[in-house]
Amino acid sequence: MEGLKATPLQAHHEGLKALMAPFGGWLMPIQYEGILAEHRWCREKAALFDICHMGEFRYRGDIQAGGLEDVFTFSVKGIPVGRSRYGFLLNASGGVIDDLIVFRLAEDEVMIVVNAATAPNDFKVISSRLKNPALLVDISAQTGKLDLQGPLSREVLVEHLGGDLGALPFFKFIRTRVLGADAIVSRTGYTGELGYEIFLPSGKTAELWELLLKDPRVAPAGLGARDLLRLEMGYSLYGNDIDEETSPLAAGLTGFVNLDKEFIGKDALLREREKGPEKVKIAFRVDSRRSPRHYYEILQQGTPVGMVTSGAFSPMLSCGIGMGYVKPEAAALGTRLTIKHERVEMEAQVVELPFYTGGSLRA
Amino acid sequence: MAKFFTKEHEWVEMDGAQAIVGISEHAAHELGDITFVELPKIGKSVKQFDTLAGIESVKAASDIYAPVSGKVVQVNDKLEDAPELVNQGAESEGWICRLEGVDASELAALLDAAAYAKYLEGL
């Protein structure tokens, strides 16, 4: 556990007897009461996640002239102030260096939210693509982040933080005061439920955590539940489902790539589109309660066709679900597959995403 | 009759000529939420310490080994729809199966409850 970074809530997690484990260079809570109970709480009430490990960068300057416009697969200057957008930072061969969200704070100011493990490299790559790298500042250390997710999250936050939040639409955010400090509250999340991400000074994180946990509608949830929640929605996990070897085209994430603008990796994507991808992402549902897992083999009529990148037991569907990459000929909806690892074998079928459609996400 | 344990965290308890088999409370706690139990087929014969069944939790998939040799004569089919019974009582209602034709002398290769408790302390 040495050399791992700790969030401002370390002592709180230990007080709650959380199971802690390394994640992306950080010591993070995997579960408190239990993964399934926390998952259910998020789908039914409001779950609170410590997400302080994620990285935040701030850029202040001209977006077009400063070079930021060409860094990501989407247009930054096309994001209206007060809105955020999901997309990718690619390498020259079209592989995903990271998936991230850009928040348009002002005409000439954005916040970039990236994954924990990739943050140091992201910062280097983004800086290297700017005309004036000094305009990009890593604000991760001074920024705390708590996510409140679940159908009751709106009423809880309105009650504790004020009425401005009530009307906030999906993927919009407001700059507001939380516990007397400047904060950003965003209607985003990665669970499939109505939810909010709250960015505030890291010194205020513990106070907000304690305030929200006093509410009986709120319970803490760890990264274990978060992984099940995002998988039920079919959201990709960086390092599992997408990485530097995988393009957004293969990952079925073309909706977050704007080929009408310039960005590094675009030429590779155009070539790949021309040729057709060698592997494509699929979602599949297992016929039993068995869990497919990362690195399990995928076979079609006895022939290996690919590999599982994410898999788990779905508490909402009561069966195994997973995502993986297969040869394009095995990717059609309804295709029957076998998922295999050592002695474990399960039958599955290619299905559409999301697996779970009953969430309150757009409520 | 007392329970005996393997170092792989199975338990066995003789009930007349039959042996009842399960995983220990410790193992169930370590696995976390159990989501699937692969019950052995009735009629299957196993040798001591061979793979008997499988168990999956949200976190991991594991094999269950036979604490003693024998033939499977009954399985706890409640676990098909409610594998969480193993979390609720791994050494009671969460039992896995019953074996017949058991040689009780094999129990000597296992740990009794006190020795198992001591073994867990050393892990």
PDB file of N, CA, C and O in Angstrom, chain B residues 47-91:
ATOM      1  N   LYS B  47     -12.647 -37.613  -5.609  1.00  0.00           N
ATOM      2  CA  LYS B  47     -11.589 -38.002  -4.672  1.00  0.00           C
ATOM      3  C   LYS B  47     -11.323 -36.801  -3.757  1.00  0.00           C
ATOM      4  O   LYS B  47     -11.565 -35.648  -4.143  1.00  0.00           O
ATOM      5  N   GLN B  48     -10.811 -37.092  -2.557  1.00  0.00           N
ATOM      6  CA  GLN B  48     -10.498 -36.024  -1.611  1.00  0.00           C
ATOM      7  C   GLN B  48      -9.596 -34.966  -2.260  1.00  0.00           C
ATOM      8  O   GLN B  48      -8.601 -35.326  -2.913  1.00  0.00           O
ATOM      9  N   PHE B  49      -9.964 -33.721  -2.112  1.00  0.00           N
ATOM     10  CA  PHE B  49      -9.236 -32.526  -2.590  1.00  0.00           C
ATOM     11  C   PHE B  49      -9.341 -32.302  -4.099  1.00  0.00           C
ATOM     12  O   PHE B  49      -8.694 -31.409  -4.641  1.00  0.00           O
ATOM     13  N   ASP B  50     -10.166 -33.107  -4.793  1.00  0.00           N
ATOM     14  CA  ASP B  50     -10.445 -32.823  -6.208  1.00  0.00           C
ATOM     15  C   ASP B  50     -11.478 -31.697  -6.293  1.00  0.00           C
ATOM     16  O   ASP B  50     -12.196 -31.418  -5.339  1.00  0.00           O
ATOM     17  N   THR B  51     -11.591 -31.103  -7.487  1.00  0.00           N
ATOM     18  CA  THR B  51     -12.603 -30.056  -7.679  1.00  0.00           C
ATOM     19  C   THR B  51     -13.992 -30.675  -7.589  1.00  0.00           C
ATOM     20  O   THR B  51     -14.290 -31.655  -8.264  1.00  0.00           O
ATOM     21  N   LEU B  52     -14.834 -30.075  -6.748  1.00  0.00           N
ATOM     22  CA  LEU B  52     -16.183 -30.600  -6.532  1.00  0.00           C
ATOM     23  C   LEU B  52     -17.233 -29.681  -7.160  1.00  0.00           C
ATOM     24  O   LEU B  52     -18.190 -30.131  -7.777  1.00  0.00           O
ATOM     25  N   ALA B  53     -17.070 -28.367  -6.992  1.00  0.00           N
ATOM     26  CA  ALA B  53     -18.082 -27.401  -7.426  1.00  0.00           C
ATOM     27  C   ALA B  53     -17.391 -26.068  -7.676  1.00  0.00           C
ATOM     28  O   ALA B  53     -16.167 -25.967  -7.549  1.00  0.00           O
ATOM     29  N   GLY B  54     -18.189 -25.066  -8.051  1.00  0.00           N
ATOM     30  CA  GLY B  54     -17.622 -23.731  -8.277  1.00  0.00           C
ATOM     31  C   GLY B  54     -18.469 -22.692  -7.570  1.00  0.00           C
ATOM     32  O   GLY B  54     -19.660 -22.911  -7.314  1.00  0.00           O
ATOM     33  N   ILE B  55     -17.865 -21.573  -7.257  1.00  0.00           N
ATOM     34  CA  ILE B  55     -18.617 -20.505  -6.587  1.00  0.00           C
ATOM     35  C   ILE B  55     -18.119 -19.164  -7.107  1.00  0.00           C
ATOM     36  O   ILE B  55     -16.931 -18.993  -7.358  1.00  0.00           O
ATOM     37  N   GLU B  56     -19.066 -18.248  -7.328  1.00  0.00           N
ATOM     38  CA  GLU B  56     -18.700 -16.931  -7.857  1.00  0.00           C
ATOM     39  C   GLU B  56     -19.281 -15.844  -6.974  1.00  0.00           C
ATOM     40  O   GLU B  56     -20.417 -15.948  -6.518  1.00  0.00           O
ATOM     41  N   SER B  57     -18.477 -14.818  -6.758  1.00  0.00           N
ATOM     42  CA  SER B  57     -18.976 -13.630  -6.069  1.00  0.00           C
ATOM     43  C   SER B  57     -18.835 -12.456  -7.019  1.00  0.00           C
ATOM     44  O   SER B  57     -18.327 -12.613  -8.137  1.00  0.00           O
ATOM     45  N   VAL B  58     -19.293 -11.288  -6.583  1.00  0.00           N
ATOM     46  CA  VAL B  58     -19.117 -10.095  -7.408  1.00  0.00           C
ATOM     47  C   VAL B  58     -17.633  -9.933  -7.743  1.00  0.00           C
ATOM     48  O   VAL B  58     -17.264  -9.508  -8.822  1.00  0.00           O
ATOM     49  N   LYS B  59     -16.776 -10.343  -6.812  1.00  0.00           N
ATOM     50  CA  LYS B  59     -15.347 -10.086  -6.974  1.00  0.00           C
ATOM     51  C   LYS B  59     -14.592 -11.164  -7.738  1.00  0.00           C
ATOM     52  O   LYS B  59     -13.640 -10.867  -8.443  1.00  0.00           O
ATOM     53  N   ALA B  60     -14.944 -12.459  -7.533  1.00  0.00           N
ATOM     54  CA  ALA B  60     -14.072 -13.516  -8.059  1.00  0.00           C
ATOM     55  C   ALA B  60     -14.821 -14.824  -8.287  1.00  0.00           C
ATOM     56  O   ALA B  60     -15.913 -15.035  -7.748  1.00  0.00           O
ATOM     57  N   ALA B  61     -14.199 -15.703  -9.081  1.00  0.00           N
ATOM     58  CA  ALA B  61     -14.703 -17.066  -9.278  1.00  0.00           C
ATOM     59  C   ALA B  61     -13.710 -18.016  -8.613  1.00  0.00           C
ATOM     60  O   ALA B  61     -12.507 -17.850  -8.758  1.00  0.00           O
ATOM     61  N   SER B  62     -14.207 -19.001  -7.871  1.00  0.00           N
ATOM     62  CA  SER B  62     -13.310 -19.945  -7.181  1.00  0.00           C
ATOM     63  C   SER B  62     -13.837 -21.360  -7.333  1.00  0.00           C
ATOM     64  O   SER B  62     -15.029 -21.587  -7.523  1.00  0.00           O
ATOM     65  N   ASP B  63     -12.929 -22.312  -7.199  1.00  0.00           N
ATOM     66  CA  ASP B  63     -13.311 -23.719  -7.150  1.00  0.00           C
ATOM     67  C   ASP B  63     -13.596 -24.105  -5.710  1.00  0.00           C
ATOM     68  O   ASP B  63     -13.028 -23.545  -4.772  1.00  0.00           O
ATOM     69  N   ILE B  64     -14.464 -25.099  -5.560  1.00  0.00           N
ATOM     70  CA  ILE B  64     -14.687 -25.708  -4.246  1.00  0.00           C
ATOM     71  C   ILE B  64     -14.148 -27.140  -4.352  1.00  0.00           C
ATOM     72  O   ILE B  64     -14.503 -27.868  -5.271  1.00  0.00           O
ATOM     73  N   TYR B  65     -13.274 -27.506  -3.416  1.00  0.00           N
ATOM     74  CA  TYR B  65     -12.652 -28.831  -3.453  1.00  0.00           C
ATOM     75  C   TYR B  65     -13.361 -29.774  -2.481  1.00  0.00           C
ATOM     76  O   TYR B  65     -13.905 -29.337  -1.455  1.00  0.00           O
ATOM     77  N   ALA B  66     -13.325 -31.066  -2.801  1.00  0.00           N
ATOM     78  CA  ALA B  66     -13.990 -32.053  -1.953  1.00  0.00           C
ATOM     79  C   ALA B  66     -13.142 -32.276  -0.699  1.00  0.00           C
ATOM     80  O   ALA B  66     -11.983 -32.675  -0.805  1.00  0.00           O
ATOM     81  N   PRO B  67     -13.711 -32.030   0.494  1.00  0.00           N
ATOM     82  CA  PRO B  67     -12.924 -32.263   1.714  1.00  0.00           C
ATOM     83  C   PRO B  67     -12.674 -33.755   1.959  1.00  0.00           C
ATOM     84  O   PRO B  67     -11.703 -34.108   2.621  1.00  0.00           O
ATOM     85  N   VAL B  68     -13.578 -34.591   1.426  1.00  0.00           N
ATOM     86  CA  VAL B  68     -13.394 -36.048   1.525  1.00  0.00           C
ATOM     87  C   VAL B  68     -13.855 -36.676   0.207  1.00  0.00           C
ATOM     88  O   VAL B  68     -14.604 -36.061  -0.552  1.00  0.00           O
ATOM     89  N   SER B  69     -13.433 -37.904  -0.052  1.00  0.00           N
ATOM     90  CA  SER B  69     -13.885 -38.621  -1.250  1.00  0.00           C
ATOM     91  C   SER B  69     -15.335 -39.062  -1.049  1.00  0.00           C
ATOM     92  O   SER B  69     -15.778 -39.254   0.087  1.00  0.00           O
ATOM     93  N   GLY B  70     -16.052 -39.240  -2.166  1.00  0.00           N
ATOM     94  CA  GLY B  70     -17.420 -39.726  -2.039  1.00  0.00           C
ATOM     95  C   GLY B  70     -18.218 -39.502  -3.308  1.00  0.00           C
ATOM     96  O   GLY B  70     -17.689 -38.987  -4.302  1.00  0.00           O
ATOM     97  N   LYS B  71     -19.487 -39.884  -3.250  1.00  0.00           N
ATOM     98  CA  LYS B  71     -20.385 -39.707  -4.400  1.00  0.00           C
ATOM     99  C   LYS B  71     -21.480 -38.719  -4.026  1.00  0.00           C
ATOM    100  O   LYS B  71     -22.071 -38.819  -2.942  1.00  0.00           O
ATOM    101  N   VAL B  72     -21.742 -37.743  -4.906  1.00  0.00           N
ATOM    102  CA  VAL B  72     -22.746 -36.715  -4.621  1.00  0.00           C
ATOM    103  C   VAL B  72     -24.137 -37.355  -4.672  1.00  0.00           C
ATOM    104  O   VAL B  72     -24.521 -37.943  -5.693  1.00  0.00           O
ATOM    105  N   VAL B  73     -24.883 -37.241  -3.562  1.00  0.00           N
ATOM    106  CA  VAL B  73     -26.227 -37.828  -3.549  1.00  0.00           C
ATOM    107  C   VAL B  73     -27.327 -36.772  -3.399  1.00  0.00           C
ATOM    108  O   VAL B  73     -28.493 -37.035  -3.676  1.00  0.00           O
ATOM    109  N   GLN B  74     -26.941 -35.576  -2.986  1.00  0.00           N
ATOM    110  CA  GLN B  74     -27.942 -34.511  -2.843  1.00  0.00           C
ATOM    111  C   GLN B  74     -27.226 -33.168  -2.973  1.00  0.00           C
ATOM    112  O   GLN B  74     -26.077 -33.034  -2.516  1.00  0.00           O
ATOM    113  N   VAL B  75     -27.901 -32.182  -3.616  1.00  0.00           N
ATOM    114  CA  VAL B  75     -27.328 -30.833  -3.667  1.00  0.00           C
ATOM    115  C   VAL B  75     -28.329 -29.865  -3.045  1.00  0.00           C
ATOM    116  O   VAL B  75     -29.540 -30.133  -3.025  1.00  0.00           O
ATOM    117  N   ASN B  76     -27.832 -28.743  -2.566  1.00  0.00           N
ATOM    118  CA  ASN B  76     -28.704 -27.719  -1.977  1.00  0.00           C
ATOM    119  C   ASN B  76     -29.245 -26.858  -3.110  1.00  0.00           C
ATOM    120  O   ASN B  76     -28.691 -25.803  -3.436  1.00  0.00           O
ATOM    121  N   ASP B  77     -30.357 -27.314  -3.734  1.00  0.00           N
ATOM    122  CA  ASP B  77     -30.811 -26.621  -4.948  1.00  0.00           C
ATOM    123  C   ASP B  77     -31.438 -25.259  -4.657  1.00  0.00           C
ATOM    124  O   ASP B  77     -31.708 -24.496  -5.582  1.00  0.00           O
ATOM    125  N   LYS B  78     -31.624 -24.910  -3.378  1.00  0.00           N
ATOM    126  CA  LYS B  78     -32.068 -23.537  -3.057  1.00  0.00           C
ATOM    127  C   LYS B  78     -31.031 -22.515  -3.526  1.00  0.00           C
ATOM    128  O   LYS B  78     -31.348 -21.356  -3.780  1.00  0.00           O
ATOM    129  N   LEU B  79     -29.775 -22.955  -3.626  1.00  0.00           N
ATOM    130  CA  LEU B  79     -28.696 -22.025  -3.998  1.00  0.00           C
ATOM    131  C   LEU B  79     -28.783 -21.596  -5.462  1.00  0.00           C
ATOM    132  O   LEU B  79     -28.175 -20.608  -5.856  1.00  0.00           O
ATOM    133  N   GLU B  80     -29.545 -22.348  -6.267  1.00  0.00           N
ATOM    134  CA  GLU B  80     -29.674 -21.976  -7.688  1.00  0.00           C
ATOM    135  C   GLU B  80     -30.287 -20.588  -7.819  1.00  0.00           C
ATOM    136  O   GLU B  80     -29.834 -19.782  -8.621  1.00  0.00           O
ATOM    137  N   ASP B  81     -31.340 -20.325  -7.053  1.00  0.00           N
ATOM    138  CA  ASP B  81     -31.995 -19.022  -7.141  1.00  0.00           C
ATOM    139  C   ASP B  81     -31.571 -18.078  -6.025  1.00  0.00           C
ATOM    140  O   ASP B  81     -31.808 -16.880  -6.118  1.00  0.00           O
ATOM    141  N   ALA B  82     -30.990 -18.611  -4.968  1.00  0.00           N
ATOM    142  CA  ALA B  82     -30.635 -17.765  -3.817  1.00  0.00           C
ATOM    143  C   ALA B  82     -29.221 -18.089  -3.325  1.00  0.00           C
ATOM    144  O   ALA B  82     -29.038 -18.559  -2.209  1.00  0.00           O
ATOM    145  N   PRO B  83     -28.212 -17.828  -4.184  1.00  0.00           N
ATOM    146  CA  PRO B  83     -26.834 -18.115  -3.761  1.00  0.00           C
ATOM    147  C   PRO B  83     -26.403 -17.294  -2.543  1.00  0.00           C
ATOM    148  O   PRO B  83     -25.456 -17.655  -1.858  1.00  0.00           O
ATOM    149  N   GLU B  84     -27.154 -16.206  -2.276  1.00  0.00           N
ATOM    150  CA  GLU B  84     -26.817 -15.357  -1.120  1.00  0.00           C
ATOM    151  C   GLU B  84     -26.999 -16.106   0.205  1.00  0.00           C
ATOM    152  O   GLU B  84     -26.527 -15.648   1.245  1.00  0.00           O
ATOM    153  N   LEU B  85     -27.681 -17.284   0.155  1.00  0.00           N
ATOM    154  CA  LEU B  85     -27.799 -18.095   1.374  1.00  0.00           C
ATOM    155  C   LEU B  85     -26.419 -18.476   1.908  1.00  0.00           C
ATOM    156  O   LEU B  85     -26.250 -18.687   3.109  1.00  0.00           O
ATOM    157  N   VAL B  86     -25.434 -18.568   1.023  1.00  0.00           N
ATOM    158  CA  VAL B  86     -24.070 -18.899   1.468  1.00  0.00           C
ATOM    159  C   VAL B  86     -23.509 -17.752   2.314  1.00  0.00           C
ATOM    160  O   VAL B  86     -22.859 -17.985   3.332  1.00  0.00           O
ATOM    161  N   ASN B  87     -23.793 -16.493   1.897  1.00  0.00           N
ATOM    162  CA  ASN B  87     -23.351 -15.356   2.717  1.00  0.00           C
ATOM    163  C   ASN B  87     -24.096 -15.325   4.048  1.00  0.00           C
ATOM    164  O   ASN B  87     -23.535 -14.971   5.082  1.00  0.00           O
ATOM    165  N   GLN B  88     -25.369 -15.716   4.001  1.00  0.00           N
ATOM    166  CA  GLN B  88     -26.193 -15.622   5.216  1.00  0.00           C
ATOM    167  C   GLN B  88     -25.857 -16.723   6.231  1.00  0.00           C
ATOM    168  O   GLN B  88     -26.021 -16.533   7.420  1.00  0.00           O
ATOM    169  N   GLY B  89     -25.394 -17.865   5.734  1.00  0.00           N
ATOM    170  CA  GLY B  89     -25.060 -18.946   6.661  1.00  0.00           C
ATOM    171  C   GLY B  89     -24.244 -20.022   5.971  1.00  0.00           C
ATOM    172  O   GLY B  89     -24.754 -21.093   5.625  1.00  0.00           O
ATOM    173  N   ALA B  90     -22.981 -19.734   5.754  1.00  0.00           N
ATOM    174  CA  ALA B  90     -22.131 -20.642   4.963  1.00  0.00           C
ATOM    175  C   ALA B  90     -22.004 -22.011   5.631  1.00  0.00           C
ATOM    176  O   ALA B  90     -21.860 -23.023   4.949  1.00  0.00           O
ATOM    177  N   GLU B  91     -22.071 -22.024   6.954  1.00  0.00           N
ATOM    178  CA  GLU B  91     -21.874 -23.294   7.661  1.00  0.00           C
ATOM    179  C   GLU B  91     -23.208 -23.857   8.172  1.00  0.00           C
ATOM    180  O   GLU B  91     -23.245 -24.734   9.021  1.00  0.00           O
TER     181      GLU B  91
END
